[in-house]
GROMACS .gro file of N, CA and C in nm:
model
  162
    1UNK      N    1   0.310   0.446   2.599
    1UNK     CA    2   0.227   0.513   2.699
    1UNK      C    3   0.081   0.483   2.669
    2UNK      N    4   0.024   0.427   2.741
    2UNK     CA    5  -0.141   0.433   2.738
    2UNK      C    6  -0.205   0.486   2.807
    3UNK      N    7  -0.313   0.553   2.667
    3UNK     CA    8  -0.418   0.632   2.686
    3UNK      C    9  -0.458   0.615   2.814
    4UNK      N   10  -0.500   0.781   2.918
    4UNK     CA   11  -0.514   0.787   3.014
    4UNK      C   12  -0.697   0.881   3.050
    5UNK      N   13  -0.701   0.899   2.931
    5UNK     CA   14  -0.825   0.961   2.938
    5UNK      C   15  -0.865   0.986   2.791
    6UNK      N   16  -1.032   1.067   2.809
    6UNK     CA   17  -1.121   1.026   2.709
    6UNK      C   18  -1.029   1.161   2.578
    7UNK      N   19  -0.895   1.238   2.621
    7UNK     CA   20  -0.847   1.334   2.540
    7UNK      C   21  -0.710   1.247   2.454
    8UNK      N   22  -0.665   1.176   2.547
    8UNK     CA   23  -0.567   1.043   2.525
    8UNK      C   24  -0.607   0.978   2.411
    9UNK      N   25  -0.723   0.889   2.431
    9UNK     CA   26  -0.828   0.788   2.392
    9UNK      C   27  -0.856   0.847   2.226
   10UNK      N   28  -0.914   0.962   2.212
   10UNK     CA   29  -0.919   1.034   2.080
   10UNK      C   30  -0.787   1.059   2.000
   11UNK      N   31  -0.692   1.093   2.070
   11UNK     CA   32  -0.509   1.149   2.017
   11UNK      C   33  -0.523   0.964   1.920
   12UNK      N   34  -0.462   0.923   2.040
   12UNK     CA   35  -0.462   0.714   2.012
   12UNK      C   36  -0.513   0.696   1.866
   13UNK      N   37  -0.671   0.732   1.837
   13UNK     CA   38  -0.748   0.717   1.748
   13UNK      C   39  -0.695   0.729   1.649
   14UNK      N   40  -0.622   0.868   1.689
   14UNK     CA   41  -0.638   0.994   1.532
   14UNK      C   42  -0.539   0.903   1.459
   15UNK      N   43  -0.429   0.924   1.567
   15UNK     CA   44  -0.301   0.882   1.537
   15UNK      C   45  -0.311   0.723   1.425
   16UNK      N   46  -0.368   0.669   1.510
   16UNK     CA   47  -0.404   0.491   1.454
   16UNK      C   48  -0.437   0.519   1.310
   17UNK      N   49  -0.534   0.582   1.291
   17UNK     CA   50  -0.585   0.597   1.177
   17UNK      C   51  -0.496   0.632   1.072
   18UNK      N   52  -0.411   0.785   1.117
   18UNK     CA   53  -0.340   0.838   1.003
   18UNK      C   54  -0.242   0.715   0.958
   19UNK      N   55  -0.174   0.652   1.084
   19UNK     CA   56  -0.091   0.554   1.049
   19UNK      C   57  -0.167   0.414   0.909
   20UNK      N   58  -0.238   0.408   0.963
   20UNK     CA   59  -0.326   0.280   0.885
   20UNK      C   60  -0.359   0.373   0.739
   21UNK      N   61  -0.402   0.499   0.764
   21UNK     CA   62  -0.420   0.567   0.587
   21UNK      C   63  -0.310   0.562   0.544
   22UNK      N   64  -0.211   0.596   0.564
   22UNK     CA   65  -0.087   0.610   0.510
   22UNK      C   66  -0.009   0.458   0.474
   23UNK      N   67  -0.030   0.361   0.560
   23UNK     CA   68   0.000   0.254   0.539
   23UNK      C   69  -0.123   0.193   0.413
   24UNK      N   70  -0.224   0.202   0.435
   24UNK     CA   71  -0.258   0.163   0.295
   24UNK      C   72  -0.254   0.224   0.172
   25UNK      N   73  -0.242   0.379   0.157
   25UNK     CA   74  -0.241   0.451   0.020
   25UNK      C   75  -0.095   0.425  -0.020
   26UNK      N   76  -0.003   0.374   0.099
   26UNK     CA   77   0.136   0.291   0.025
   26UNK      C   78   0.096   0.157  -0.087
   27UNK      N   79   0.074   0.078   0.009
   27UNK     CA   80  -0.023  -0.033  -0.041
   27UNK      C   81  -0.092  -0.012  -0.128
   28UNK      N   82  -0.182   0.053  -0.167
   28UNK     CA   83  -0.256   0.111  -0.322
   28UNK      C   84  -0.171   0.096  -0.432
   29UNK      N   85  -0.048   0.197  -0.369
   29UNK     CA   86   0.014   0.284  -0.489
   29UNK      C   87   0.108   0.143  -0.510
   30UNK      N   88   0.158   0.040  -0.439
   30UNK     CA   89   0.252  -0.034  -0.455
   30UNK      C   90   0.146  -0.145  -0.613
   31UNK      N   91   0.047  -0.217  -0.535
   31UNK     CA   92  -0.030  -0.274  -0.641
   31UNK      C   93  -0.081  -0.219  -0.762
   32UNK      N   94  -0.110  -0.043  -0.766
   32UNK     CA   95  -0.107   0.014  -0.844
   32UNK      C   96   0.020  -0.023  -0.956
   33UNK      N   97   0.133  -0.010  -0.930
   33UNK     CA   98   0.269  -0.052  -1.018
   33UNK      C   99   0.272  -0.182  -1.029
   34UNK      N  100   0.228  -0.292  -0.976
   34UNK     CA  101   0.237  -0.398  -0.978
   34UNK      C  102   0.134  -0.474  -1.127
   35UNK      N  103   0.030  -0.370  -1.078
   35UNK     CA  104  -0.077  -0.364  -1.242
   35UNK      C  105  -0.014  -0.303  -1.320
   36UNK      N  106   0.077  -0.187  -1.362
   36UNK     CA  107   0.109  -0.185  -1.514
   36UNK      C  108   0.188  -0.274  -1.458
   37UNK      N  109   0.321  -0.283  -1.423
   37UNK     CA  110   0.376  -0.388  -1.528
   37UNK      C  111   0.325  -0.485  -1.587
   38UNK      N  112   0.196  -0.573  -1.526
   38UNK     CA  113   0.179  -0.709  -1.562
   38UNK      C  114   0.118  -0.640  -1.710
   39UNK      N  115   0.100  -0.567  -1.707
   39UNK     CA  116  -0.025  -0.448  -1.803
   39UNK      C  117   0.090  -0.491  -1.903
   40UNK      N  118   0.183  -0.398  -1.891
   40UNK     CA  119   0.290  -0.387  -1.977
   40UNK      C  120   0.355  -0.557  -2.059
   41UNK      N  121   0.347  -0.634  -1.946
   41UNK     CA  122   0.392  -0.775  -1.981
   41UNK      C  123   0.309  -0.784  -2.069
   42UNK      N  124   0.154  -0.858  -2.038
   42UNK     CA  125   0.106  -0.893  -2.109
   42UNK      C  126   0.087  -0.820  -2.251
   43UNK      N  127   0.094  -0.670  -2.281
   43UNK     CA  128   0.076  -0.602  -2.372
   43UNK      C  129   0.182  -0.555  -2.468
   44UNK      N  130   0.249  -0.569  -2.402
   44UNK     CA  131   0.397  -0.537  -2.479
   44UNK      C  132   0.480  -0.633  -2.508
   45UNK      N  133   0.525  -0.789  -2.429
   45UNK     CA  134   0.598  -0.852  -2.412
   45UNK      C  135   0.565  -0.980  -2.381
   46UNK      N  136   0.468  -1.022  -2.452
   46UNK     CA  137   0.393  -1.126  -2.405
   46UNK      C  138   0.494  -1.237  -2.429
   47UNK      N  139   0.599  -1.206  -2.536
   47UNK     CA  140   0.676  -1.345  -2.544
   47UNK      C  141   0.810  -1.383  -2.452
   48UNK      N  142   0.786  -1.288  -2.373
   48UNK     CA  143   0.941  -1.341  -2.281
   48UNK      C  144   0.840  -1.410  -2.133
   49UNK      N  145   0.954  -1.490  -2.101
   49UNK     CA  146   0.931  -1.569  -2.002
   49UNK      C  147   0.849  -1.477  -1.879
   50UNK      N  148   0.828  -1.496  -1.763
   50UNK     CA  149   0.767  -1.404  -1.611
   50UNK      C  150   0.905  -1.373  -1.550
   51UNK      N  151   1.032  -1.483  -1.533
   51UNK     CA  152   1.115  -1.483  -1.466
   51UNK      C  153   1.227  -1.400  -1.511
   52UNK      N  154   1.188  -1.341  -1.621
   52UNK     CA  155   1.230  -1.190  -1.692
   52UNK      C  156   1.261  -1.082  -1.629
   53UNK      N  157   1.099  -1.074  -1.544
   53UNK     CA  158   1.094  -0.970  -1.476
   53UNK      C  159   1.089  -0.968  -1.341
   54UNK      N  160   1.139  -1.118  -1.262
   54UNK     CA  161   1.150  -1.065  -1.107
   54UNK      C  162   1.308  -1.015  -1.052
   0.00000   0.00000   0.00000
């Protein structure tokens, strides 16, 4: 359904937005884990191969 007025037009906004915050504080938190492990690799386990851990 598209926005039909300037009360529409704002809803659209809100909405867009929460979607896009939420889609990136996923995204954060995903690269967030993606840094320890390598954290962990390099610090803990530096001698096993990368293909260890996919």
């Amino acid at each position: 359904m598209l926005p039909s007025g300037p009360r529409d037009n704002w809803i659209a906004v809100v909405e867009s937005t929460a979607i896009y915050n939420e889609a990136e504080s996923a995204t954060e938190s995903r690269i967030g884990r993606i840094h320890d492990q390598l954290d962990w690799q390099r610090d803990v386990a530096p001698e096993l191969p990368m293909h260890c851990f996919e």
